Short mmCIF file of C-alpha atoms in Angstrom, two decimals:
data_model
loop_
_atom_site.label_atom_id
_atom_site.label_comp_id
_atom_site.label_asym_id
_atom_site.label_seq_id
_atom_site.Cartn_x
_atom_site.Cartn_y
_atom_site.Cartn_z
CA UNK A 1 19.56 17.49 2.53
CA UNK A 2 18.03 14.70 0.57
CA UNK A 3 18.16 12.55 4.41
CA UNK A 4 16.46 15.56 5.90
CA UNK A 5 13.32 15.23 3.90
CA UNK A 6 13.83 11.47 3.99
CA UNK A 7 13.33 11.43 7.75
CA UNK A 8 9.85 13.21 7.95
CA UNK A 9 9.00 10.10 5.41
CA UNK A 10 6.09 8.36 7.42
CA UNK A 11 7.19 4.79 7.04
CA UNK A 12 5.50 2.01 9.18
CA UNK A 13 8.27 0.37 11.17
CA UNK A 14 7.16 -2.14 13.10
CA UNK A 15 4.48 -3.66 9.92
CA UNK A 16 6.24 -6.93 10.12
CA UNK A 17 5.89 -7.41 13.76
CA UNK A 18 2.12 -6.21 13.38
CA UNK A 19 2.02 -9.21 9.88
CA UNK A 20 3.16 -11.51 12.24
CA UNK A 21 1.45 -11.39 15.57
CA UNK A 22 -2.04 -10.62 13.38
CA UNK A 23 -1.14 -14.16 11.78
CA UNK A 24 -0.22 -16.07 14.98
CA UNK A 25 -4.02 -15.00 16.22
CA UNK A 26 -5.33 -16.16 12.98
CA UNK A 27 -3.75 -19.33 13.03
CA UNK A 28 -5.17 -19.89 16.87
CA UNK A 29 -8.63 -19.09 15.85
CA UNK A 30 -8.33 -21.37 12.92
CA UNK A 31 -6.82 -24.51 14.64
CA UNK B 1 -2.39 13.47 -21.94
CA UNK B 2 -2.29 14.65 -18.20
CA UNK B 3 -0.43 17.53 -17.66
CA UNK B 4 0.53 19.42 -14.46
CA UNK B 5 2.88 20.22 -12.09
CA UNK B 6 4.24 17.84 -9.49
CA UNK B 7 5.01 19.46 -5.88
CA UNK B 8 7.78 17.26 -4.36
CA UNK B 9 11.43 17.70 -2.39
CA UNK B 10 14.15 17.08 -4.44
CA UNK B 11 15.44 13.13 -5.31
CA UNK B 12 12.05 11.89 -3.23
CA UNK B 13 11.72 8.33 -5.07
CA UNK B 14 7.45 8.51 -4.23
CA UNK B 15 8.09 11.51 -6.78
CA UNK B 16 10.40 9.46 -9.26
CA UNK B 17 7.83 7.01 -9.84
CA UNK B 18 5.56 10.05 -11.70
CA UNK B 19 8.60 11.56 -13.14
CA UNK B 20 9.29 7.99 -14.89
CA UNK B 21 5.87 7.40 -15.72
CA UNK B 22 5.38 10.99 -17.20
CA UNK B 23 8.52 10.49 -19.17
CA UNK B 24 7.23 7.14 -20.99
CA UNK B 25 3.75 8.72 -21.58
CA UNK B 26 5.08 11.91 -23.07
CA UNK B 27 3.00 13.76 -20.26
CA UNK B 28 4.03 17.68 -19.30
CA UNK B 29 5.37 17.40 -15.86
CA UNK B 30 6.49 20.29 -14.47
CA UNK B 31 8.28 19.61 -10.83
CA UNK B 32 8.21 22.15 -8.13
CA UNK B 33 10.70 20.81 -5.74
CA UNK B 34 12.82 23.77 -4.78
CA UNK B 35 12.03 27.86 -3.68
CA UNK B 36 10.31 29.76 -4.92
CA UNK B 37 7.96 26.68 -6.45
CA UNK B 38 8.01 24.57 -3.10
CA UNK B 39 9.65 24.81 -0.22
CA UNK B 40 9.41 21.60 1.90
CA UNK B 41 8.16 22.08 5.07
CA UNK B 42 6.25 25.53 4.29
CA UNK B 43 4.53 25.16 1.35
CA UNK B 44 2.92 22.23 2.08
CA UNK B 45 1.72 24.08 5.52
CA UNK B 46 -0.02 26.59 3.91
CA UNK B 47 -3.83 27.14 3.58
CA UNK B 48 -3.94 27.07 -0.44
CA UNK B 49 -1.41 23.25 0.02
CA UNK B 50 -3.51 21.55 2.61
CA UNK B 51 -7.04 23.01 0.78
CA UNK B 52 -6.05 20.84 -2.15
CA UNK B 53 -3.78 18.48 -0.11
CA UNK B 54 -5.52 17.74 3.28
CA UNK B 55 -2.88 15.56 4.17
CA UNK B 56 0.30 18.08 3.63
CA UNK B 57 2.04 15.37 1.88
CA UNK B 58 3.96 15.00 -1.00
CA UNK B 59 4.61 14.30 -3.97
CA UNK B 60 1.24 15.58 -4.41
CA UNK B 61 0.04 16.67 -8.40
CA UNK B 62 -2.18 19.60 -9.29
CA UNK B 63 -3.21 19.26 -13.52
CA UNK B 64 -3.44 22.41 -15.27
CA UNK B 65 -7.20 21.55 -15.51
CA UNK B 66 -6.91 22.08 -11.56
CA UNK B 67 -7.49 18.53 -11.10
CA UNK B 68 -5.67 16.90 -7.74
CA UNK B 69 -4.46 14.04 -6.56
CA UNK B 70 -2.02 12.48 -3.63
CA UNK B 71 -0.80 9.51 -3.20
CA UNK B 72 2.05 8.63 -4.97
CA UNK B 73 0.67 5.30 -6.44
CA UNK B 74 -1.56 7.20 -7.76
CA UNK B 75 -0.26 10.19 -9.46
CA UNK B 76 2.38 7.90 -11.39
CA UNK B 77 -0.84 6.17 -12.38
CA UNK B 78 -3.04 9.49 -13.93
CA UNK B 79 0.48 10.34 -15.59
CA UNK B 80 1.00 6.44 -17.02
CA UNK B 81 0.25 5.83 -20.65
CA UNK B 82 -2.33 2.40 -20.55
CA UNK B 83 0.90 0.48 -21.70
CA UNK B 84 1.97 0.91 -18.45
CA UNK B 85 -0.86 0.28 -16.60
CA UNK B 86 -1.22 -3.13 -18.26
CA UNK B 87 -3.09 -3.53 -21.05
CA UNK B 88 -5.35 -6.52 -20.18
CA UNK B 89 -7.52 -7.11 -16.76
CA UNK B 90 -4.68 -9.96 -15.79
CA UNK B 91 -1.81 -7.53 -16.67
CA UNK B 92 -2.99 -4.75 -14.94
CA UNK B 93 -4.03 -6.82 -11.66
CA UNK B 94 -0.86 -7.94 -11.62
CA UNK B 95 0.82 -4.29 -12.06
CA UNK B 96 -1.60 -3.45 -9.12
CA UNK B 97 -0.05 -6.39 -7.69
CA UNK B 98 3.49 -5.58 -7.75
CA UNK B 99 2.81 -1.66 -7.32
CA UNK B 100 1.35 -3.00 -3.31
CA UNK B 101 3.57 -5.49 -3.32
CA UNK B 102 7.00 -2.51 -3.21
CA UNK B 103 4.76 -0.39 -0.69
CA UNK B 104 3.70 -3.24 1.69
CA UNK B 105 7.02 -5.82 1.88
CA UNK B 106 9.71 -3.90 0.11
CA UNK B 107 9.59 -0.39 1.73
CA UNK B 108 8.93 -1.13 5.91
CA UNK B 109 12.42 -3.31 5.90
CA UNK B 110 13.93 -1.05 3.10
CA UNK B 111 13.80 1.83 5.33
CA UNK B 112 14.64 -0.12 8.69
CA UNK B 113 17.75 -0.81 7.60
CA UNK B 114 18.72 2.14 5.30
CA UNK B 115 17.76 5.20 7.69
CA UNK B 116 20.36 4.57 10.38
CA UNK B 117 22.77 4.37 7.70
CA UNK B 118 21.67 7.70 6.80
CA UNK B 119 22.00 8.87 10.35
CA UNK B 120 18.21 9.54 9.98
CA UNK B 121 17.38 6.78 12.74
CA UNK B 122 18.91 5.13 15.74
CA UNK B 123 20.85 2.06 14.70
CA UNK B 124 19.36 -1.12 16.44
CA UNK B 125 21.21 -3.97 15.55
CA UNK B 126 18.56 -6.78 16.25
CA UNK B 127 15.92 -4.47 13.71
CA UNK B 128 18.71 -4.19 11.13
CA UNK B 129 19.33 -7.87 11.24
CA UNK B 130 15.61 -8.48 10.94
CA UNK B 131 15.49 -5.49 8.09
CA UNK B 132 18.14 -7.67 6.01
CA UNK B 133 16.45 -11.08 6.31
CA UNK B 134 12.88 -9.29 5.39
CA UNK B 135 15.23 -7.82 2.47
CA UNK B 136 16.42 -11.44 1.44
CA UNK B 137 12.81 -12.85 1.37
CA UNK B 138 11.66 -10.39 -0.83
CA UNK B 139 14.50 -10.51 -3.52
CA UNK B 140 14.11 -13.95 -3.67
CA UNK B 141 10.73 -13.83 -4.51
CA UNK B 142 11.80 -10.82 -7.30
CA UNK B 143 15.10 -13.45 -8.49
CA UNK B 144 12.05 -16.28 -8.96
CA UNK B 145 9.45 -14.17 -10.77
CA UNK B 146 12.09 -12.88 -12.69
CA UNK B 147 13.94 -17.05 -13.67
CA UNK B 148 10.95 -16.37 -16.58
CA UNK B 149 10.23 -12.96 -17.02
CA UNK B 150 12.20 -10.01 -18.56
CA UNK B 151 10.34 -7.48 -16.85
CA UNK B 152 7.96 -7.89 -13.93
CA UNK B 153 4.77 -7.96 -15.79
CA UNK B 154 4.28 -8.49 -19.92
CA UNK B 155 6.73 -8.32 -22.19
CA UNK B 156 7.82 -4.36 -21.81
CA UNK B 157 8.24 -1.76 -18.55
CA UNK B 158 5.73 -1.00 -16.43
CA UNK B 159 4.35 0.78 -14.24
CA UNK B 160 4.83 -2.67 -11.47
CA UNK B 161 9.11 -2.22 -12.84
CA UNK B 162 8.74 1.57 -11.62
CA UNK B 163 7.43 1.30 -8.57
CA UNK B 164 9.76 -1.59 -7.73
CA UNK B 165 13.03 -0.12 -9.05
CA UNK B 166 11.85 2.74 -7.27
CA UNK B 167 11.52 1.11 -3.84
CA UNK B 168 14.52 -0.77 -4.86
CA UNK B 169 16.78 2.38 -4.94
CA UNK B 170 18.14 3.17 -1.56
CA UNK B 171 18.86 -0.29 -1.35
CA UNK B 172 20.62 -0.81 -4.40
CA UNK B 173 22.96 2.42 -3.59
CA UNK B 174 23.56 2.47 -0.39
CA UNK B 175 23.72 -1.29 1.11
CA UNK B 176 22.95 -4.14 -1.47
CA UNK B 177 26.67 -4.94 -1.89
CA UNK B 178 28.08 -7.10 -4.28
CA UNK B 179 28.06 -10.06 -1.96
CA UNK B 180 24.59 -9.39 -0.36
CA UNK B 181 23.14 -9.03 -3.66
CA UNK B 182 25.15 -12.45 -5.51
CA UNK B 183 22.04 -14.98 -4.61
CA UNK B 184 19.68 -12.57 -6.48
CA UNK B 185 21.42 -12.20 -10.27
CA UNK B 186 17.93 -11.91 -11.78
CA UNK B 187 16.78 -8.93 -9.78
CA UNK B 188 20.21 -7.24 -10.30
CA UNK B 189 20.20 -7.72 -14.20
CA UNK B 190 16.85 -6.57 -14.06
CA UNK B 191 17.09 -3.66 -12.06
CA UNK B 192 20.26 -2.42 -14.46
CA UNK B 193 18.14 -2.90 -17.44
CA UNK B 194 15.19 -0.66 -16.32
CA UNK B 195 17.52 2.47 -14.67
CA UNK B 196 19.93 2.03 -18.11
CA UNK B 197 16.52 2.83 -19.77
CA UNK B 198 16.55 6.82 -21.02
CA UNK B 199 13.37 7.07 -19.43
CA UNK B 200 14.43 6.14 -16.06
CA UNK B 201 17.96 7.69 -17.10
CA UNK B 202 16.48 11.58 -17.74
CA UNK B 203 15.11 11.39 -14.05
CA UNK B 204 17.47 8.89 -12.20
CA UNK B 205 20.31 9.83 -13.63
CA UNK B 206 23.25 7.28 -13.39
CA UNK B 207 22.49 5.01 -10.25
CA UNK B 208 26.20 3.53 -9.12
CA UNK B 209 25.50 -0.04 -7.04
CA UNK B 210 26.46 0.07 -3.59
CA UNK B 211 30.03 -1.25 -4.02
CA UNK B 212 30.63 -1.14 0.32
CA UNK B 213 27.47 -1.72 2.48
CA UNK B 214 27.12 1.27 4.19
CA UNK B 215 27.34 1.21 7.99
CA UNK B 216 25.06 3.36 10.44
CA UNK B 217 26.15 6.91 10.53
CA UNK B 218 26.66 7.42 14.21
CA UNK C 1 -16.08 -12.64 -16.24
CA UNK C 2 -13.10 -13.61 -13.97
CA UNK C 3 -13.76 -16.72 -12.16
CA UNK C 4 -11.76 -18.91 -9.15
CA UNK C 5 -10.97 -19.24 -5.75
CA UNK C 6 -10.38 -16.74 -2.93
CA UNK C 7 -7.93 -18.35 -0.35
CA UNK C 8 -7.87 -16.55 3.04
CA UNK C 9 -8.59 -17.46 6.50
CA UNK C 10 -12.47 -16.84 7.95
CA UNK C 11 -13.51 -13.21 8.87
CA UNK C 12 -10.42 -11.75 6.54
CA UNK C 13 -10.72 -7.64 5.79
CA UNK C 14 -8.32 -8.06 3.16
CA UNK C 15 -10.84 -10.84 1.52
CA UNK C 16 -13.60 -8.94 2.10
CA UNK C 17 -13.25 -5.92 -0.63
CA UNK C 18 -12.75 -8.85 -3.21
CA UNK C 19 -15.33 -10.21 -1.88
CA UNK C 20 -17.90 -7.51 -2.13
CA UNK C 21 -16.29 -6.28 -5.36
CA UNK C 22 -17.40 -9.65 -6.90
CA UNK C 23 -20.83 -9.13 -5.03
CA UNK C 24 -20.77 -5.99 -7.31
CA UNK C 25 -19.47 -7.40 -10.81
CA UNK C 26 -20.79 -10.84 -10.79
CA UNK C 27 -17.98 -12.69 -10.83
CA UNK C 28 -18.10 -16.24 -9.41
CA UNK C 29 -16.08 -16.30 -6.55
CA UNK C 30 -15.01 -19.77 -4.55
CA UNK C 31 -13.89 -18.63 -0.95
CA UNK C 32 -11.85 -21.49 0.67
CA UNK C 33 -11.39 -20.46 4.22
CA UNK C 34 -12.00 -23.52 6.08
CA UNK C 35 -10.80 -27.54 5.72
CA UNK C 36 -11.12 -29.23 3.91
CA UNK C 37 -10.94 -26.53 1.33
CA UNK C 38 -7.93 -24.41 3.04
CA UNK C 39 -6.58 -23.97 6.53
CA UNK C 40 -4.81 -21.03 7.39
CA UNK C 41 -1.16 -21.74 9.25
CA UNK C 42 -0.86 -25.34 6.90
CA UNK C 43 -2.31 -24.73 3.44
CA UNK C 44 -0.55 -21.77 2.61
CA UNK C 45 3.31 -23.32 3.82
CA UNK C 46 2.76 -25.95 1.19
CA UNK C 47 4.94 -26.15 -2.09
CA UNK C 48 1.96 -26.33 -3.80
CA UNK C 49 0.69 -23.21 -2.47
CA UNK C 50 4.17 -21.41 -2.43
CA UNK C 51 4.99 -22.22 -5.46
CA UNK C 52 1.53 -20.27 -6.53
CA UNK C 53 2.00 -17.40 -3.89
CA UNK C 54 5.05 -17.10 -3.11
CA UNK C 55 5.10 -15.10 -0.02
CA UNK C 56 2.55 -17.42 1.77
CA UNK C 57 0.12 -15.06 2.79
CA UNK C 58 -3.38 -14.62 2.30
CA UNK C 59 -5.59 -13.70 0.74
CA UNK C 60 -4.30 -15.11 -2.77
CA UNK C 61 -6.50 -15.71 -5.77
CA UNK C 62 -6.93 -18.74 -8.27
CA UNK C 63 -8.21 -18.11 -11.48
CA UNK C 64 -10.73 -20.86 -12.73
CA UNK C 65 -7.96 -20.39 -15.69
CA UNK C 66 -4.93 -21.05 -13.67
CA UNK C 67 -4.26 -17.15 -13.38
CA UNK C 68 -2.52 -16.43 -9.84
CA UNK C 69 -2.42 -12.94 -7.90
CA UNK C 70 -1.32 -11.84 -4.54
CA UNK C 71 -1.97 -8.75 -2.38
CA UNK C 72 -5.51 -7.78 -1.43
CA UNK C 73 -5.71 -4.66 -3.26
CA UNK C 74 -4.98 -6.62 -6.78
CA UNK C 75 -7.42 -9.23 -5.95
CA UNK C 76 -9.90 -6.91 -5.73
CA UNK C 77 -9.65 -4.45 -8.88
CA UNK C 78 -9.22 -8.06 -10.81
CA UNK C 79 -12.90 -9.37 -9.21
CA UNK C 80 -14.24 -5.49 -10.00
CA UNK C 81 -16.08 -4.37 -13.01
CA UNK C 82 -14.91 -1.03 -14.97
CA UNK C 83 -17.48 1.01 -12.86
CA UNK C 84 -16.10 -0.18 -9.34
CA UNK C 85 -12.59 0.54 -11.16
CA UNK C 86 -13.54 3.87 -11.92
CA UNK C 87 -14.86 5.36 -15.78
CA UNK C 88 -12.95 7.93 -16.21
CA UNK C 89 -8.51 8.32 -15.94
CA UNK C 90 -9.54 10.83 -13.03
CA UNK C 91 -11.90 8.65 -11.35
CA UNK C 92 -9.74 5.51 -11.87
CA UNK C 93 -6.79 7.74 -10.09
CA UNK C 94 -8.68 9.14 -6.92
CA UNK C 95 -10.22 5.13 -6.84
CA UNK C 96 -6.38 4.27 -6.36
CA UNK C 97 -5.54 7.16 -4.20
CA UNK C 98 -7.72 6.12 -1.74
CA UNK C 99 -7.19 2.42 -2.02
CA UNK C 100 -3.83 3.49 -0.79
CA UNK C 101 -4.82 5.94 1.75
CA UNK C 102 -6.68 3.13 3.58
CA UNK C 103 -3.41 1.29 3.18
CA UNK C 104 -0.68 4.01 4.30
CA UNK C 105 -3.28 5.98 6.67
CA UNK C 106 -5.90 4.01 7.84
CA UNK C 107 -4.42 0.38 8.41
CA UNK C 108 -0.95 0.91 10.24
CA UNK C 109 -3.03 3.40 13.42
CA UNK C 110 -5.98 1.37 13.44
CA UNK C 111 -4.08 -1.83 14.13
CA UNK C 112 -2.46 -0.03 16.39
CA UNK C 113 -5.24 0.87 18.59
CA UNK C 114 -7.24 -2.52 17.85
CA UNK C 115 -4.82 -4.94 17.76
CA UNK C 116 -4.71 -4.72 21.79
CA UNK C 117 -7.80 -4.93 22.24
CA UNK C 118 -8.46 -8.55 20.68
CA UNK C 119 -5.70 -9.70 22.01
CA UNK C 120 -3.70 -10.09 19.70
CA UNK C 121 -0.46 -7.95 20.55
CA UNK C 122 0.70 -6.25 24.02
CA UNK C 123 -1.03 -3.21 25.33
CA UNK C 124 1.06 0.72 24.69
CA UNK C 125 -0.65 3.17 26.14
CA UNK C 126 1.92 5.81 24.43
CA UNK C 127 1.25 3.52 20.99
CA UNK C 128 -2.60 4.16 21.55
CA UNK C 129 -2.75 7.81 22.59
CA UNK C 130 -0.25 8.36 19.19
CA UNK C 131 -3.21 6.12 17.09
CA UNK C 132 -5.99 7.67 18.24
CA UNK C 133 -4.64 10.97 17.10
CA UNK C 134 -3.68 9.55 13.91
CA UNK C 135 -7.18 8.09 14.13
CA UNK C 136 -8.56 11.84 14.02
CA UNK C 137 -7.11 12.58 11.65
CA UNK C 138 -7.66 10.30 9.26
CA UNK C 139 -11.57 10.39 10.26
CA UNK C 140 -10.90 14.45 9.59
CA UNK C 141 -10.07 13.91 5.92
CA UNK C 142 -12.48 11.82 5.31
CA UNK C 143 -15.53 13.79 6.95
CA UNK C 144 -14.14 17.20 4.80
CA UNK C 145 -13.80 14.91 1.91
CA UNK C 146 -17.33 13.68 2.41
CA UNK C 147 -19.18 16.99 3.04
CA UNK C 148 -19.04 17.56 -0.83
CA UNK C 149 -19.67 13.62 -1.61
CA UNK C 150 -22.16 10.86 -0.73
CA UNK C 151 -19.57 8.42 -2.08
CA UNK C 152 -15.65 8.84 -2.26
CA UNK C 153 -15.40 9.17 -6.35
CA UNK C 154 -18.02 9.82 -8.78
CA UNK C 155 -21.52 9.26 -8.08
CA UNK C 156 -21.89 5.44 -6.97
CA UNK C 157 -20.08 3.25 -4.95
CA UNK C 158 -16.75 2.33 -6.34
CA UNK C 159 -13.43 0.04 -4.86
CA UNK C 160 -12.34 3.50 -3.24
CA UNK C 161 -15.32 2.80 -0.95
CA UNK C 162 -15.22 -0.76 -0.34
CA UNK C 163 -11.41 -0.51 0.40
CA UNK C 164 -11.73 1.90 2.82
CA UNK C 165 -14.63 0.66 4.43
CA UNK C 166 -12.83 -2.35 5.33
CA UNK C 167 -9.95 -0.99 6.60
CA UNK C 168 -12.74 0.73 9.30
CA UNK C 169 -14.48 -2.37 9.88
CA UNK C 170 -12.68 -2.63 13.22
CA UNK C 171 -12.42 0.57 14.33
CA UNK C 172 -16.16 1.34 13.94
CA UNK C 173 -17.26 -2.27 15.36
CA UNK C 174 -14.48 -2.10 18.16
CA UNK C 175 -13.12 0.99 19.45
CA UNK C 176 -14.97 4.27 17.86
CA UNK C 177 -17.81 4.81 20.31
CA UNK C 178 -20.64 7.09 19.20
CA UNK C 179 -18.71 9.85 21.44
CA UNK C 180 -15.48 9.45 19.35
CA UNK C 181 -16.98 9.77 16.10
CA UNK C 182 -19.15 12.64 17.45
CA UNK C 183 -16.79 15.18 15.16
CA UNK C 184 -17.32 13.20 11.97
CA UNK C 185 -20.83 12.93 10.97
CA UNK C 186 -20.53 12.80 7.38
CA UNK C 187 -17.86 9.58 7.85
CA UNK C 188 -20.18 7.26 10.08
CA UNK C 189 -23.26 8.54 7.29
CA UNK C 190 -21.23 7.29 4.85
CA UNK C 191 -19.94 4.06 6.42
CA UNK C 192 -23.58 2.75 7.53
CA UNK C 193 -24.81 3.76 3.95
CA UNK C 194 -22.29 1.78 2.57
CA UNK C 195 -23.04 -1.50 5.06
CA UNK C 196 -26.21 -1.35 4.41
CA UNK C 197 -25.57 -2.11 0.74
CA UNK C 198 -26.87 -5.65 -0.48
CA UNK C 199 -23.91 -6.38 -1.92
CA UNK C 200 -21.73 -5.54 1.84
CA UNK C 201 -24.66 -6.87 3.38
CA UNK C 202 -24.11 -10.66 1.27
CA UNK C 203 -20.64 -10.45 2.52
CA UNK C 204 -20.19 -8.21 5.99
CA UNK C 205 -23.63 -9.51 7.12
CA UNK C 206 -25.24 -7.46 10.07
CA UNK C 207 -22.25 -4.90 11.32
CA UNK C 208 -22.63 -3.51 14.91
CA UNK C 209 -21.46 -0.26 15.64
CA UNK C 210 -19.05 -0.04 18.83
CA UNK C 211 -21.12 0.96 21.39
CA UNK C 212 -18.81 1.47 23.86
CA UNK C 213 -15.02 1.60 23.25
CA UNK C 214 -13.11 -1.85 24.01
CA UNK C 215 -10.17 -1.32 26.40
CA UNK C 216 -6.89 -3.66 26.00
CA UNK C 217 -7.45 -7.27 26.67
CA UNK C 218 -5.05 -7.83 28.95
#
């Protein structure tokens, strides 16, 4: 039951991927 | 002293955080969790929820002044005694600091790799593998802090140990086996201390460690 | 008066609401964003700086006093005075509920949508329809929140504003075109109210609304 409600959680995923290519731009624009 | 009633499903761990917090403060928490109080899924649909909650989320907290709030950071704030919220500017930055610290780099790879063990998401092997090296960066960084500190901020529980231990959980029970969790002694001792607490006892109950990682649940 | 230095790279969002929130409280605030002083992709993978901020990232404060704190959100209630905090246990609650509604609402859909259009990640149309909703919905709270409110808690500005008006910078000066935002009136009243405010102004400088919506670039 406890997975149910679990699942409707909204949990972002893919943050990390987002951290990282928002980083990689940073670093380009800084050198 | 706040006092309310806390509209939740039951064992959420955004709604442990207020129960924990309410339980060190001495605030009156009533939880509405099951039928008739709250029914997941309906309740939070209706008119009266979503005039109060725009969002339909939970845990959401109404006071008996009518007073409400969402966001679960939030409530276990209102409900905290100022103990927990730190009790100088640095202590309390740095409760803040911990508090986004479990939503922002524990939770995302927390989740990736506990769900499909769950069956509540499709197992992808390359995102679990990620999930569990995301998972090691971040209890290193806890196993560090924690070389020279009892508790995460201070010299007592607070609020930052709740919302941690809190993230922490599904880990801790369903994949953070013995062997997985050996390089991090610090965070383990630590997390044992705060859920053998009463406080985090009367709403945790007894937590048993993962003792076999749990696979995905085809 | 907390005093130090502000590490981040140039332009930062997540700098900005400390930055303003000193603007506000008067703190004296270093920003090191550029060599000598800091540069983003080196400085912050040195021990020096890892052994301050453990998780590398930025933006990451230094005390005057030696004090060190992570994650934005900290940073900036540390730089704020009690009034930007919030006066009141209910005011100091809805300032955190919305610091992390712009966190858990605002920032993952907004990145989303944005994120392709400067560049930096690949182009989903399915990913943008799905923000753009989420987008609407977000801008929906917000504009029924604001019909009964000039600010987002109590009468004045307060953190709960300059957090979430950062995590809109880039929508509002990239993709939401005056057609978009048609539906929320009250949002875009309160957003330019806020920008025009000296003590955005000292830190945002002159902020463009998006005139007409950017498109992936590909």
């Amino acid at each position: 039951m406890t997975a149910e409600f679990l699942a409707q959680e909204k949990i972002w995923f893919d943050k990390l991927r987002f951290d990282e290519a928002e980083c990689r731009f940073y670093e380009r624009m800084n050198g | 002293m706040a006092a309310g009633t806390l509209y939740t499903y039951p064992e959420n761990w955004r709604a442990f955080k207020a129960q924990i917090a309410a339980q060190y403060s001495g605030a009156h928490l009533k939880v509405a969790s099951t039928a008739p109080a709250f029914t997941f899924g309906q309740t939070n649909r209706t008119p009266a929820f979503l005039n109060n909650f725009p969002l339909g989320k939970v845990p959401a907290f109404q006071g008996d002044d009518g007073f409400c709030l969402f966001e679960s950071n939030a409530i276990a704030y209102y409900l905290s005694s100022d103990a927990l919220r730190g009790s100088t500017p640095q202590d309390s930055a740095q409760v803040l600091q911990w508090v986004s610290f479990a939503d922002s780099e524990i939770i995302p790879p927390a989740s990736a790799w506990v769900f499909p063990t769950l069956g509540i998401m499709q197992f992808n092997k390359q995102a679990t593998e990620q999930a569990k090296e995301e998972v090691k960066r971040v209890l290193t960084v806890l196993h560090q802090h924690l070389n020279t500190h009892t508790f995460l901020v201070g010299e007592r529980v607070s609020l930052a140990d709740i919302s941690v231990v809190c993230s922490l959980l599904w880990l801790y029970k369903q994949v953070l086996d013995p062997s997985f969790r050996q390089p991090f002694p610090n965070v383990t001792r630590w997390f044992v201390t705060c859920i053998n607490q009463p406080q985090f006892k009367a709403v945790l109950g007894e937590v048993k460690l993962c003792e076999k990682m749990a696979q995905f649940d085809a």
